[in-house]
Each structure stands twice: as structure tokens, then as C-alpha cells.
Coordinates of C-alpha atoms (C1' of nucleotides) in Angstrom, one line a residue:
Chain A
X1 CA 0.0 0.0 0.0
X2 CA 2.8 2.4 0.9
X3 CA 5.5 2.9 -1.6
X4 CA 8.9 3.2 0.1
X5 CA 10.4 5.2 -2.7
X6 CA 8.9 8.7 -3.1
X7 CA 7.5 9.3 -6.6
X8 CA 6.3 12.8 -6.9
X9 CA 3.8 13.5 -9.6
X10 CA 2.2 16.8 -10.5
X11 CA -1.2 15.4 -10.0
X12 CA -1.9 17.1 -6.7
X13 CA -4.8 19.2 -5.6
X14 CA -3.9 22.3 -3.8
X15 CA -5.3 22.6 -0.3
X16 CA -6.7 26.0 -0.9
X17 CA -8.6 24.6 -3.8
X18 CA -10.0 21.8 -1.7
X19 CA -11.0 24.1 1.2
X20 CA -12.6 26.8 -0.9
X21 CA -14.3 24.7 -3.5
X22 CA -14.8 21.3 -1.9
X23 CA -18.4 20.9 -3.0
X24 CA -17.5 19.2 -6.2
X25 CA -14.8 17.1 -4.7
X26 CA -16.7 15.4 -1.9
X27 CA -16.4 11.6 -2.4
X28 CA -13.7 12.0 -5.0
X29 CA -10.1 10.7 -4.7
X30 CA -7.5 13.5 -4.4
X31 CA -3.8 13.7 -3.8
X32 CA -2.3 16.4 -1.6
X33 CA 1.2 17.3 -0.7
X34 CA 2.5 19.5 2.0
X35 CA 4.1 20.0 5.3
X36 CA 2.8 18.5 8.5
X37 CA 1.7 21.1 11.1
X38 CA 0.4 18.6 13.6
X39 CA -0.2 14.9 14.1
X40 CA -2.8 14.4 16.7
X41 CA -3.9 11.2 18.3
X42 CA -1.8 9.2 15.8
X43 CA -4.8 9.8 13.5
X44 CA -5.2 13.4 12.4
X45 CA -2.6 15.2 10.3
X46 CA -3.0 18.9 9.9
X47 CA -1.5 19.5 6.5
X48 CA -0.5 22.8 5.0
X49 CA 0.9 23.3 1.5
X50 CA 1.5 27.1 1.6
X51 CA -1.5 27.9 -0.6
X52 CA -3.4 29.4 2.3
X53 CA -3.5 29.9 6.0
X54 CA -5.6 26.8 6.5
X55 CA -4.7 23.2 6.9
X56 CA -6.4 20.1 5.5
X57 CA -7.2 17.4 8.0
X58 CA -5.8 14.1 6.7
X59 CA -7.2 11.2 8.6
X60 CA -5.2 8.0 8.8
X61 CA -6.5 4.8 10.2
X62 CA -3.3 3.9 11.9
X63 CA -4.2 0.3 12.1
X64 CA -3.8 0.1 8.3
X65 CA -0.4 1.8 8.1
X66 CA 3.1 0.7 9.0
X67 CA 4.1 2.0 12.4
X68 CA 7.6 3.0 11.1
X69 CA 5.9 5.1 8.4
X70 CA 3.7 6.9 10.9
X71 CA 6.7 7.6 13.1
X72 CA 8.0 9.8 10.3
X73 CA 4.9 12.0 10.2
X74 CA 6.6 14.7 12.3
X75 CA 6.4 18.4 12.5
X76 CA 7.1 20.0 9.1
X77 CA 7.9 16.7 7.5
X78 CA 6.8 16.8 3.9
X79 CA 4.2 14.2 2.9
X80 CA 2.0 13.1 0.1
X81 CA -1.5 11.7 0.9
X82 CA -4.0 10.2 -1.4
X83 CA -7.6 9.3 -0.5
X84 CA -11.2 10.3 -0.7
X85 CA -12.4 13.7 0.4
X86 CA -15.2 13.3 2.9
X87 CA -17.4 15.5 5.1
X88 CA -15.7 15.7 8.4
X89 CA -17.1 13.9 11.5
X90 CA -15.3 16.3 13.7
X91 CA -16.3 19.9 14.6
X92 CA -13.2 21.9 13.5
X93 CA -13.5 21.5 9.8
X94 CA -16.0 20.8 7.0
X95 CA -14.0 18.3 5.0
X96 CA -11.2 15.9 5.6
X97 CA -9.1 13.5 3.5
X98 CA -9.4 9.8 4.5
X99 CA -5.9 8.6 3.6
X100 CA -5.6 5.4 1.6
X101 CA -2.0 6.0 0.7
X102 CA 0.6 7.9 2.6
X103 CA 4.2 8.7 1.5
X104 CA 7.0 10.6 3.2
X105 CA 8.5 13.0 0.7
X106 CA 10.9 14.6 3.1
X107 CA 11.5 13.6 6.7
X108 CA 12.1 16.2 9.4
X109 CA 13.8 14.5 12.3
X110 CA 12.4 16.3 15.3
X111 CA 15.5 15.7 17.4
X112 CA 17.4 17.8 15.0
X113 CA 14.9 20.1 13.3
X114 CA 15.1 23.5 15.0
X115 CA 11.5 24.6 14.5
X116 CA 8.9 23.5 17.0
X117 CA 5.2 23.3 17.1
X118 CA 5.0 26.3 19.5
X119 CA 5.4 30.0 19.5
X120 CA 9.0 31.0 18.8
X121 CA 10.6 34.3 19.0
X122 CA 11.1 36.5 15.9
X123 CA 14.8 36.7 16.7
X124 CA 15.2 33.0 16.7
X125 CA 13.3 32.5 13.5
X126 CA 15.3 35.3 11.9
X127 CA 18.3 33.0 12.4
X128 CA 16.3 30.2 10.7
X129 CA 15.3 32.1 7.6
X130 CA 15.4 28.9 5.6
X131 CA 12.6 27.5 7.7
X132 CA 10.6 30.4 9.0
X133 CA 8.4 30.7 5.9
X134 CA 6.8 27.4 6.9
X135 CA 5.2 29.1 10.0
X136 CA 1.8 30.7 10.0
X137 CA 3.1 34.2 10.7
X138 CA 5.8 34.2 8.0
X139 CA 3.7 32.4 5.3
X140 CA 1.0 35.0 5.9
X141 CA 3.5 37.8 5.6
X142 CA 5.1 36.5 2.5
X143 CA 1.8 35.8 0.8
X144 CA 0.8 39.4 1.5
X145 CA 4.2 40.6 0.4
X146 CA 3.5 39.0 -3.0
X147 CA 0.0 40.5 -3.0
X148 CA 1.4 44.0 -2.5
X149 CA 3.9 43.5 -5.3
X150 CA 1.2 42.3 -7.6
X151 CA -1.1 45.2 -6.7
X152 CA 1.7 47.7 -7.4
X153 CA 2.1 46.4 -11.0
X154 CA -1.7 46.2 -11.4
X155 CA -2.3 49.7 -10.2
X156 CA 0.3 51.2 -12.5
X157 CA -0.6 49.1 -15.5
X158 CA -4.3 49.8 -15.1
X159 CA -3.5 53.5 -14.9
X160 CA -1.3 53.7 -18.0
X161 CA 2.1 53.6 -16.4
X162 CA 5.1 51.8 -18.0
X163 CA 7.3 49.7 -15.8
X164 CA 10.9 50.8 -16.3
X165 CA 14.1 49.1 -15.3
X166 CA 16.7 51.4 -14.0
X167 CA 20.3 50.4 -13.5
X168 CA 21.4 48.5 -10.4
X169 CA 25.0 49.6 -10.9
X170 CA 25.5 53.3 -11.2
X171 CA 28.4 55.4 -12.1
X172 CA 27.2 58.4 -10.4
X173 CA 27.6 59.1 -6.7
X174 CA 25.7 62.3 -6.8
X175 CA 22.2 60.9 -6.1
X176 CA 22.4 62.2 -2.6
X177 CA 20.4 59.5 -0.9
X178 CA 23.1 58.2 1.4
X179 CA 26.2 56.0 1.6
X180 CA 26.7 53.6 -1.3
X181 CA 28.2 50.2 -1.8
X182 CA 31.2 50.2 -4.0
X183 CA 31.1 47.8 -7.0
X184 CA 34.5 46.8 -8.2
X185 CA 36.5 43.9 -9.8
X186 CA 39.8 45.3 -8.5
X187 CA 41.8 43.3 -6.0
X188 CA 40.8 45.1 -2.8
X189 CA 44.0 44.0 -1.1
X190 CA 46.2 45.3 -3.8
X191 CA 44.5 47.7 -6.2
X192 CA 46.3 49.4 -9.0
X193 CA 47.5 52.9 -8.1
X194 CA 48.1 56.1 -10.0
X195 CA 51.5 57.8 -9.7
X196 CA 50.2 59.9 -6.7
X197 CA 49.1 56.8 -4.8
X198 CA 45.4 57.0 -5.4
X199 CA 43.4 53.9 -6.5
X200 CA 43.4 53.9 -10.3
X201 CA 39.8 53.4 -11.1
X202 CA 40.5 53.6 -14.9
X203 CA 41.7 50.0 -14.5
X204 CA 38.5 48.9 -12.9
X205 CA 35.8 47.0 -14.9
X206 CA 33.8 50.1 -15.8
X207 CA 36.9 52.3 -16.0
X208 CA 35.4 54.5 -13.3
X209 CA 34.2 54.1 -9.8
X210 CA 30.8 52.5 -9.6
X211 CA 28.3 51.8 -6.9
X212 CA 25.0 50.0 -6.2
X213 CA 22.1 52.2 -6.8
X214 CA 20.5 54.2 -4.0
X215 CA 17.6 55.3 -6.2
X216 CA 16.3 54.9 -9.8
X217 CA 14.7 58.3 -9.7
X218 CA 17.1 60.2 -11.9
X219 CA 16.8 57.6 -14.7
X220 CA 13.1 57.3 -14.1
X221 CA 12.9 61.0 -15.0
X222 CA 14.4 60.2 -18.4
X223 CA 11.5 57.7 -18.8
X224 CA 8.8 60.2 -17.7
X225 CA 10.0 62.8 -20.2
X226 CA 9.5 60.3 -23.0
X227 CA 6.8 57.9 -22.0
X228 CA 4.8 60.3 -19.7
X229 CA 4.1 58.0 -16.8
X230 CA 6.6 55.4 -15.6
X231 CA 7.5 53.6 -12.5
X232 CA 10.4 51.6 -11.2
X233 CA 10.2 48.7 -8.8
X234 CA 13.6 47.3 -7.9
X235 CA 16.3 46.6 -5.4
X236 CA 17.9 49.6 -3.7
X237 CA 21.0 49.7 -1.6
X238 CA 22.1 51.9 1.2
X239 CA 25.4 51.4 3.0
X240 CA 24.3 53.4 6.0
X241 CA 25.1 51.9 9.4
X242 CA 21.4 52.0 10.4
X243 CA 20.3 49.7 13.2
X244 CA 16.6 50.2 13.4
X245 CA 13.4 48.2 12.9
X246 CA 12.6 50.2 9.7
X247 CA 15.9 50.1 7.8
X248 CA 17.6 47.6 5.5
X249 CA 20.8 47.8 3.6
X250 CA 19.0 46.1 0.7
X251 CA 15.4 46.9 0.1
X252 CA 12.9 47.3 -2.7
X253 CA 11.6 50.7 -3.8
X254 CA 8.8 51.8 -6.0
X255 CA 9.4 55.1 -7.8
X256 CA 6.7 56.5 -10.0
X257 CA 7.7 59.5 -12.1
X258 CA 5.1 61.5 -14.0
X259 CA 5.4 64.2 -16.6
X260 CA 3.2 67.3 -16.3
X261 CA 2.5 66.5 -12.6
X262 CA 3.0 69.1 -9.9
X263 CA 3.4 68.5 -6.2
X264 CA -0.4 68.4 -5.6
X265 CA -0.9 65.8 -8.4
X266 CA 2.0 63.9 -6.8
X267 CA 0.3 63.9 -3.4
X268 CA -3.0 62.7 -4.9
X269 CA -1.2 59.9 -6.6
X270 CA 0.6 58.8 -3.5
X271 CA -2.5 58.8 -1.5
X272 CA -4.6 56.9 -4.1
X273 CA -1.8 54.4 -4.6
X274 CA -1.4 53.6 -0.9
X275 CA -5.1 53.2 -0.5
X276 CA -5.3 50.9 -3.5
X277 CA -2.5 48.7 -2.2
X278 CA -4.2 48.4 1.2
X279 CA -7.6 47.7 -0.3
X280 CA -6.2 45.0 -2.5
X281 CA -4.8 43.2 0.6
X282 CA -8.1 43.7 2.5
X283 CA -10.0 42.2 -0.4
X284 CA -7.7 39.3 -1.2
X285 CA -5.9 38.3 2.0
X286 CA -8.6 38.4 4.7
X287 CA -7.5 35.2 6.3
X288 CA -3.9 36.3 6.5
X289 CA -4.9 39.7 8.0
X290 CA -7.2 38.0 10.5
X291 CA -4.4 35.7 11.6
X292 CA -1.9 38.6 11.9
X293 CA -4.5 40.7 13.7
X294 CA -5.0 38.0 16.3
X295 CA -1.3 37.5 16.6
X296 CA -0.8 41.2 17.5
X297 CA -3.7 41.1 20.0
X298 CA -2.1 38.1 21.7
X299 CA 1.2 39.8 21.8
X300 CA -0.3 43.0 23.2
X301 CA -2.7 41.6 25.8
X302 CA 0.1 41.7 28.4
X303 CA 0.9 45.3 27.7
X304 CA -0.6 48.2 29.6
X305 CA -3.5 49.7 27.6
X306 CA -1.7 52.9 26.5
X307 CA 1.0 50.8 24.8
X308 CA -1.5 48.8 22.8
X309 CA -2.5 49.8 19.3
X310 CA -5.6 51.9 19.4
X311 CA -7.2 49.8 16.6
X312 CA -6.8 46.2 15.4
X313 CA -4.8 45.6 12.2
X314 CA -7.7 45.1 9.8
X315 CA -9.5 48.0 11.4
X316 CA -6.5 50.2 11.0
X317 CA -6.1 49.3 7.3
X318 CA -9.8 50.0 6.7
X319 CA -9.5 53.3 8.4
X320 CA -6.5 54.3 6.3
X321 CA -8.2 53.1 3.1
X322 CA -11.4 55.0 3.8
X323 CA -10.2 58.3 5.1
X324 CA -8.4 61.3 3.5
X325 CA -4.8 61.7 4.4
X326 CA -4.1 65.0 6.2
X327 CA -2.1 67.4 4.0
X328 CA -0.1 70.2 5.7
X329 CA 2.9 72.2 4.9
X330 CA 6.1 72.0 6.8
X331 CA 5.5 75.5 8.1
X332 CA 2.1 74.4 9.5
X333 CA 3.7 71.4 11.0
X334 CA 6.2 73.5 12.9
X335 CA 3.4 75.8 14.1
X336 CA 1.3 72.8 15.3
X337 CA 4.3 71.2 17.0
X338 CA 5.2 74.5 18.8
X339 CA 1.7 74.8 20.1
X340 CA 1.6 71.2 21.2
X341 CA 1.5 69.9 24.8
X342 CA 4.7 67.9 24.6
X343 CA 6.5 70.9 23.2
X344 CA 5.3 73.3 25.9
X345 CA 6.1 70.7 28.6
X346 CA 9.6 70.3 27.1
X347 CA 8.9 66.6 26.2
X348 CA 10.6 66.7 22.8
X349 CA 14.2 65.7 22.8
X350 CA 14.9 67.8 19.6
X351 CA 14.2 71.4 19.0
X352 CA 11.3 72.4 16.7
X353 CA 12.4 75.3 14.7
X354 CA 11.7 76.5 11.2
X355 CA 14.6 75.3 9.1
X356 CA 15.4 72.2 11.1
X357 CA 14.2 68.8 9.9
X358 CA 11.3 67.1 11.7
X359 CA 12.5 64.3 13.9
X360 CA 10.8 61.0 14.4
X361 CA 9.3 62.1 17.6
X362 CA 7.7 65.1 15.9
X363 CA 6.4 63.1 13.0
X364 CA 4.9 60.6 15.4
X365 CA 3.2 63.3 17.4
X366 CA 1.6 64.7 14.2
X367 CA 0.5 61.3 12.9
X368 CA -0.4 59.4 16.1
X369 CA -1.6 62.1 18.4
X370 CA -2.6 65.3 16.6
X371 CA -4.2 64.0 13.4
X372 CA -4.5 60.3 14.2
X373 CA -4.2 59.4 10.5
X374 CA -1.6 59.4 7.7
X375 CA -0.2 62.8 7.1
X376 CA 1.5 64.3 4.0
X377 CA 3.9 67.1 4.9
X378 CA 5.0 69.3 2.0
X379 CA 7.1 72.4 1.2
X380 CA 10.1 71.7 3.3
X381 CA 13.0 74.2 3.8
X382 CA 15.2 74.1 0.7
X383 CA 18.3 73.8 2.9
X384 CA 17.4 70.4 4.2
X385 CA 16.3 68.8 1.0
X386 CA 17.9 67.4 -2.2
X387 CA 19.1 69.4 -5.1
X388 CA 16.6 68.2 -7.6
X389 CA 13.5 69.3 -5.7
X390 CA 11.7 72.2 -7.2
X391 CA 12.2 75.6 -5.6
X392 CA 9.0 77.2 -4.5
X393 CA 8.2 80.9 -5.0
X394 CA 8.9 83.0 -2.0
X395 CA 5.8 83.4 0.3
X396 CA 5.5 86.3 2.7
X397 CA 4.1 84.1 5.6
X398 CA 6.9 81.6 5.3
X399 CA 10.2 82.3 7.0
X400 CA 12.5 81.0 4.3
X401 CA 12.8 79.4 0.8
X402 CA 11.1 76.0 0.5
X403 CA 11.0 73.2 -2.1
X404 CA 8.1 71.2 -3.4
X405 CA 9.0 68.1 -1.3
X406 CA 6.5 65.8 0.3
X407 CA 6.8 63.0 2.9
X408 CA 3.9 60.6 3.6
X409 CA 3.9 59.7 7.2
X410 CA 2.2 56.5 8.5
X411 CA 1.4 55.6 12.1
X412 CA 4.0 53.2 13.6
X413 CA 6.6 53.4 10.9
X414 CA 6.9 57.0 10.0
X415 CA 8.0 57.9 6.5
X416 CA 6.7 55.5 3.9
X417 CA 7.0 57.8 1.0
X418 CA 9.4 60.6 0.1
X419 CA 8.9 62.6 -3.1
X420 CA 8.9 65.9 -4.8
X421 CA 8.1 68.0 -7.8
X422 CA 11.4 68.1 -9.7
X423 CA 13.2 71.2 -10.6
X424 CA 12.6 71.6 -14.4
X425 CA 14.2 75.0 -14.8
X426 CA 17.7 74.6 -16.1
X427 CA 19.2 77.7 -14.6
X428 CA 17.6 77.2 -11.2
X429 CA 18.8 73.6 -11.1
X430 CA 22.4 74.6 -12.0
X431 CA 22.4 77.2 -9.3
X432 CA 21.1 74.6 -6.7
X433 CA 23.7 72.1 -7.7
X434 CA 26.4 74.7 -7.5
X435 CA 25.2 75.8 -4.1
X436 CA 25.1 72.3 -2.8
X437 CA 28.4 71.2 -4.2
X438 CA 27.0 68.7 -6.7
X439 CA 29.4 68.3 -9.6
X440 CA 27.5 69.2 -12.8
X441 CA 29.8 67.2 -15.1
X442 CA 28.6 63.9 -13.5
X443 CA 25.0 64.7 -14.2
X444 CA 25.4 66.3 -17.6
X445 CA 22.6 64.1 -19.0
X446 CA 20.3 65.0 -16.1
X447 CA 20.9 68.7 -16.9
X448 CA 20.3 68.2 -20.6
X449 CA 16.8 66.8 -19.8
X450 CA 16.1 70.4 -18.7
X451 CA 17.6 71.9 -21.8
X452 CA 15.8 69.8 -24.4
X453 CA 12.1 69.2 -24.1
X454 CA 11.9 69.5 -20.4
X455 CA 8.6 69.9 -18.5
X456 CA 7.2 70.1 -15.0
X457 CA 7.2 66.6 -13.5
X458 CA 7.1 64.9 -10.2
X459 CA 7.5 61.6 -8.5
X460 CA 8.2 59.8 -5.3
X461 CA 9.8 56.8 -3.7
X462 CA 7.8 54.2 -1.7
X463 CA 9.7 51.9 0.6
X464 CA 8.2 48.5 -0.3
X465 CA 9.1 46.8 2.9
X466 CA 7.8 49.6 5.0
X467 CA 4.4 49.3 3.2
X468 CA 4.4 45.6 3.8
X469 CA 5.4 46.2 7.4
X470 CA 2.4 48.6 7.8
X471 CA 0.0 46.2 6.2
X472 CA 1.1 43.1 8.1
X473 CA 1.6 45.0 11.4
X474 CA 5.1 43.4 11.8
X475 CA 7.2 45.3 14.2
X476 CA 10.5 44.7 12.5
X477 CA 11.2 45.3 8.8
X478 CA 13.6 42.3 8.9
X479 CA 10.6 40.1 9.2
X480 CA 8.9 41.2 6.0
X481 CA 11.8 40.4 3.7
X482 CA 12.9 36.9 3.1
X483 CA 16.6 37.4 3.6
X484 CA 17.3 40.7 5.3
X485 CA 20.6 42.5 4.7
X486 CA 21.6 44.7 7.6
X487 CA 24.9 45.8 9.1
X488 CA 26.8 42.7 9.9
X489 CA 24.2 40.4 8.5
X490 CA 24.2 38.8 5.0
X491 CA 23.4 35.1 5.8
X492 CA 21.3 33.1 3.4
Chain B
rG1 C1' 27.5 55.4 14.8
rC2 C1' 25.2 56.7 19.9
rC3 C1' 22.1 55.3 24.4
rU4 C1' 19.6 51.5 27.3
rC5 C1' 18.7 46.4 28.2
rA6 C1' 19.7 41.3 27.6
rG7 C1' 22.7 36.5 26.7
rU8 C1' 21.2 30.1 31.8
rA9 C1' 18.5 23.0 28.5
rG10 C1' 16.3 22.4 21.5
rC11 C1' 12.8 27.0 22.5
rU12 C1' 10.8 30.7 26.2
rC13 C1' 12.3 32.0 30.8
rA14 C1' 13.1 31.8 36.6
rG15 C1' 17.4 31.5 39.6
rU16 C1' 17.0 35.7 46.6
rU17 C1' 22.2 39.9 50.3
rG18 C1' 27.8 35.7 46.2
rG19 C1' 27.0 29.8 49.5
rU20 C1' 25.8 22.4 48.9
rU21 C1' 23.9 18.5 43.5
rA22 C1' 21.3 25.1 38.5
rG23 C1' 15.1 24.8 38.0
rA24 C1' 10.1 25.4 35.3
rG25 C1' 6.9 25.4 31.1
rC26 C1' 7.0 24.0 26.2
rG27 C1' 9.5 20.8 22.7
rG28 C1' 12.1 15.8 22.1
rC29 C1' 12.3 10.7 23.4
rG30 C1' 9.6 6.1 25.7
rG31 C1' 4.8 4.3 27.1
rA32 C1' -0.7 4.7 27.7
rC33 C1' -5.1 6.3 25.2
rU34 C1' -7.6 7.0 20.5
rG35 C1' -12.7 11.5 16.4
rU36 C1' -8.4 14.9 17.7
rU37 C1' -8.4 20.7 17.0
rA38 C1' -2.3 24.3 21.2
rA39 C1' -5.2 16.6 22.1
rU40 C1' -4.7 14.3 27.1
rC41 C1' -2.1 11.2 30.9
rC42 C1' 2.4 8.7 33.0
rG43 C1' 7.6 8.4 32.7
rU44 C1' 12.5 10.1 30.9
rA45 C1' 16.9 12.4 28.9
rG46 C1' 18.9 17.0 28.2
rG47 C1' 23.5 22.4 30.7
rU48 C1' 30.9 25.1 27.9
rC49 C1' 25.1 29.4 32.8
rC50 C1' 27.9 34.0 25.5
rA51 C1' 33.7 34.3 25.6
rA52 C1' 38.3 35.8 28.0
rG53 C1' 40.3 37.8 32.2
rG54 C1' 39.8 39.5 37.3
rU55 C1' 37.9 39.9 42.7
rU56 C1' 36.7 36.1 46.5
rC57 C1' 37.5 30.7 51.0
rA58 C1' 33.4 30.4 47.3
rA59 C1' 30.9 33.4 41.0
rG60 C1' 25.1 31.8 36.9
rU61 C1' 25.2 36.0 40.5
rC62 C1' 30.3 41.2 41.5
rC63 C1' 34.2 43.9 38.2
rU64 C1' 36.8 44.7 33.2
rU65 C1' 37.1 43.8 28.1
rG66 C1' 35.1 41.6 23.9
rC67 C1' 31.2 39.2 20.9
rU68 C1' 26.0 38.5 19.8
rG69 C1' 20.9 40.1 20.0
rA70 C1' 16.8 43.4 21.1
rG71 C1' 14.6 48.3 22.0
rG72 C1' 15.2 53.6 21.3
rC73 C1' 17.8 57.6 18.5
rG74 C1' 20.4 59.5 14.1
rC75 C1' 20.7 58.7 8.6
rC76 C1' 16.3 57.6 5.3
rA77 C1' 12.3 54.5 2.0

RNA sequence: GCCUCAGUAGCUCAGUUGGUUAGAGCGGCGGACUGUUAAUCCGUAGGUCCAAGGUUCAAGUCCUUGCUGAGGCGCCA
């Protein structure tokens, strides 16, 4: 009855298919394959194949099976079961598979296998990244991660955007988005040198210094000024020594760039886009959200009330999807903060002063206390923002020059989006680059975009993992990417 | 990079003013039971107390340094 040698065929029915459309399958013979989540009473196997949150109950009449075979039905062992699908006699499920044949596709010796059928810490599972996707939490997170990625492409495609691939290796270090990873084929221990002792980059692969990209924006602007509406969605690298729950050295970023858009169009796009992504997950991953919601509640039930989330996960997502984001200027934000209770009581660690960047504590006050919803802050002081952001006209009620920059701030994770209307005026851009010490010769092509057929345009960068973090409610960004790269960590 | 906290069994943790043989729950293993749903019951094994050095009659406990992790901050998405 039981074949000792595994013979995998493609004739399997996915468990999601069985559980969501079992009506037509009752009484029929089906084959399922998956990983054992539990083996109760030597009779009931809870089988999960990754297609959904749910398990199929496989019933084995242990009298009919070899004892040595059943001994191998252990936690996370991979099995194949064939039998008839029946209405369940038990209370916990509608249908169950009465196994007629059972095959072990991959053993998981419980004395050696590190995962256990119990709650384990996020830190421990991070060290077991090759196994953690088999857990309820991580399989839910990674199905949702896929869902968000899909929704991104669908949103842009349905709205007439073109997906554009920008280079991973860049020869420019003027993008101004942080420390970069050097890319080289030179012998790092003994690089060729010029006569004055400097590394001779002309002998390197690209005959110049190159780095991993920190942003595809500058190239996306090329696309926008030809195709009108483009977006990028690719890996991004920052060599910052950032040790936080919201930073990765390697992450994925979405960067739409749109010709003829100003900062207000840009904000409208950002808000509509965020809401679309959230709605897509609400509509398609309700089981996953319910599980993650429950998980957070269990986690928080021991915390004092004021440290708990004000709303459940699903509730939060609905709220964000259904309500307008608050839109304020940086100047307004400063005024609100200076009139706030924590400011007057001296609770802020950092000074709130026009011209200084808003700190995390300030952003959190605006989002979580004052407005209690996502906030878009725009028109930041020019002195604290990048050279390519469009210089606003002087305004009498504003203390200094500002640029048409915008940050979308979400509760819990802070900045999800940073963007701007781009400076399209050649002479203004040249002046800004000069003032900020950006070498013009490195970005000659970027400047030429302003000389030949330029136009007003705008765009933004959305941190993919931060959005997934928000939607899944995961506390640490390292738990929403399969194989996180952070300072001192590049395992797997 | 800075600040704070932590590191004890496979996992999560307890371990009193420094004092005999370092404990629990879960997991594992052995057995019982068998329509279970985090199955239940009985039994059992399992320890470089992060590392090195130091103080002391005596260190899991105190001190120094280092390593690793977490939380917060900065940089940002």
C-alpha cells in the first residue's frame, strides 16, 4: 500500500482549492502534498501546503499503516497523501481527507529540526530564515508581500504607467540618498595605483568608480520625459550603518515619475496608490490579516493599555483606506508642534524650529496624536532637501525658501514615501547644484533633460518593505523580507 | 554610529544579600489512550550558565574587556 520510494507526480490538488471549493470534490479521490503542522492522536494530520493559512485534515486509520511510516509523520515533514475527500465527522473542519496511501516525501527528524510546534521568537526565526516561511506568521507575511507587489504592478498598469528598469550599478555618486556600496572587480587588497598613490579606477571594470544604486529616480525622470508615466520597482542599496526596525541595507523601492504632474498631483497619486494597495490586501488576504491581527492582539494583551494599538490591524487598514490623508505644509507642522502639549512641557528631545528637519518624535506626534491618520507634509525648507526638488516661490508668511517636497507619514513606521516635484528650470537647477556642491559634469545628462524638451514633472519613492510592514503589522522590517541585509548580516 | 537592556536545557524563561547537586513550562524521546483541534495522561533524557580575564574561601550571580541580539535615537524609504 505504501511505496517506500517517493514518486512525486504533478497530480496534486492544492489545499486552498479543496478548502474553498470542496463541494465538487466530496467523495472523490484526491492527492495532496504539503508539510505537517500537527499529528494528533496518531490519527489526524493537519497539512499545509502554503497555498493558504488553512490546513487540510488528513485522517489516517493507523491500524492500516506501517508504524515505522507513521513515526515519520513529524512536525514539518513533507508528505503526500491520497484518499477520498469526505465530510468531516469532527467539529473543527467541514471536510477531511481519508488517507488510503501515505508517502513521506521529506523527513524532518524532530530531534534535529530546530522549528517546534509552538510560539517561537522573531529573533530565533530570523536565524532560521530557511525554515521560517513554513510558519503561519511568515507564510502570511510573504503571501501578503506578494499581494502588495502584484497590486503595485496592477495599479500602475491599469492607470497607463510603464514599468521601467533602471540600473542596479550606477556610475554616479551624486544621487544624494546616502552611503553607497562600491562595486569593483579590482583586488581590494592590492588595487592598481596612480602615480600619486590613489586607486586607479580607470583600470576597474567600468573604467570609473561604480556603486550599487540608491535610487532609480534620476533615470526614471528620463522615462517620464519620454513615456509620460513610468514607475520603477527594484532593489535599492544603502550602506548606512542603520540599526533600526525600519531600515535595511538592501530593500525594494517603487518610484513612479510623471510628466506634467505638480506636487499636488503627486500627493494625490501617493494617497490613491497607498489606499489601492491596502484595499487590494483587504479584499484578497482576509485570512492572513485575521491571523496577523489575532497575533498582534495576543502579543499586546500583556501590555498596559496605553502601549497597545488603538485599533486592530484590519480596522487600521480600513481606516487608512477609507479616510483622507491630512495634508499640511512643513510651516504648518512647525506651528502645530510648537503649540503642542509635549512641546510646551519640554517633552521633545529635539528642537522644533523652522529650518530644522522634523524628527521621528515630531512626525509621530503629528500622525499618532494630533491627526491620528496618515499625514502628508510638503514644502520643506530648501536647505534640508535634495538638489533636484523644485524651488517654490517666496511666500510672505513663510520664513525661508522652500522646495516642493513631500513626505507621507504613517502611524507606527513614520516615513513611507518621500517625493517631490522636480526642478525643471535649467538655470535654477544649475544654481542649486552649485550651491550644494553637486558636480555638474557627473549629471550632464540630467541637466540636458532640462535643456531639451523638459517639462514640469514629479514623483516619489515608496519603501516597499515599509508598506508591507504597515499592512502586516510586523514590528521589525527584517521580518517582512525573506533574507534581510543589515549591518553585519548577510546570511542566506 | 550613539544610548539602554539582555545573553542560563532544543525554544521561552526563573534563579533571593555571592554559599551544597542550577530549575520550570513548552519541545524531544519512551509508554498509555484513541474522532483529535495548542489533544490528554504517565515516565525520561537533556546544561561550555555567551567568551576571555579578574575579585573572593566560594561566582550563573560582583568587576573589566570583547562578541551577539533586542529596543530607542540618528541617517532615510
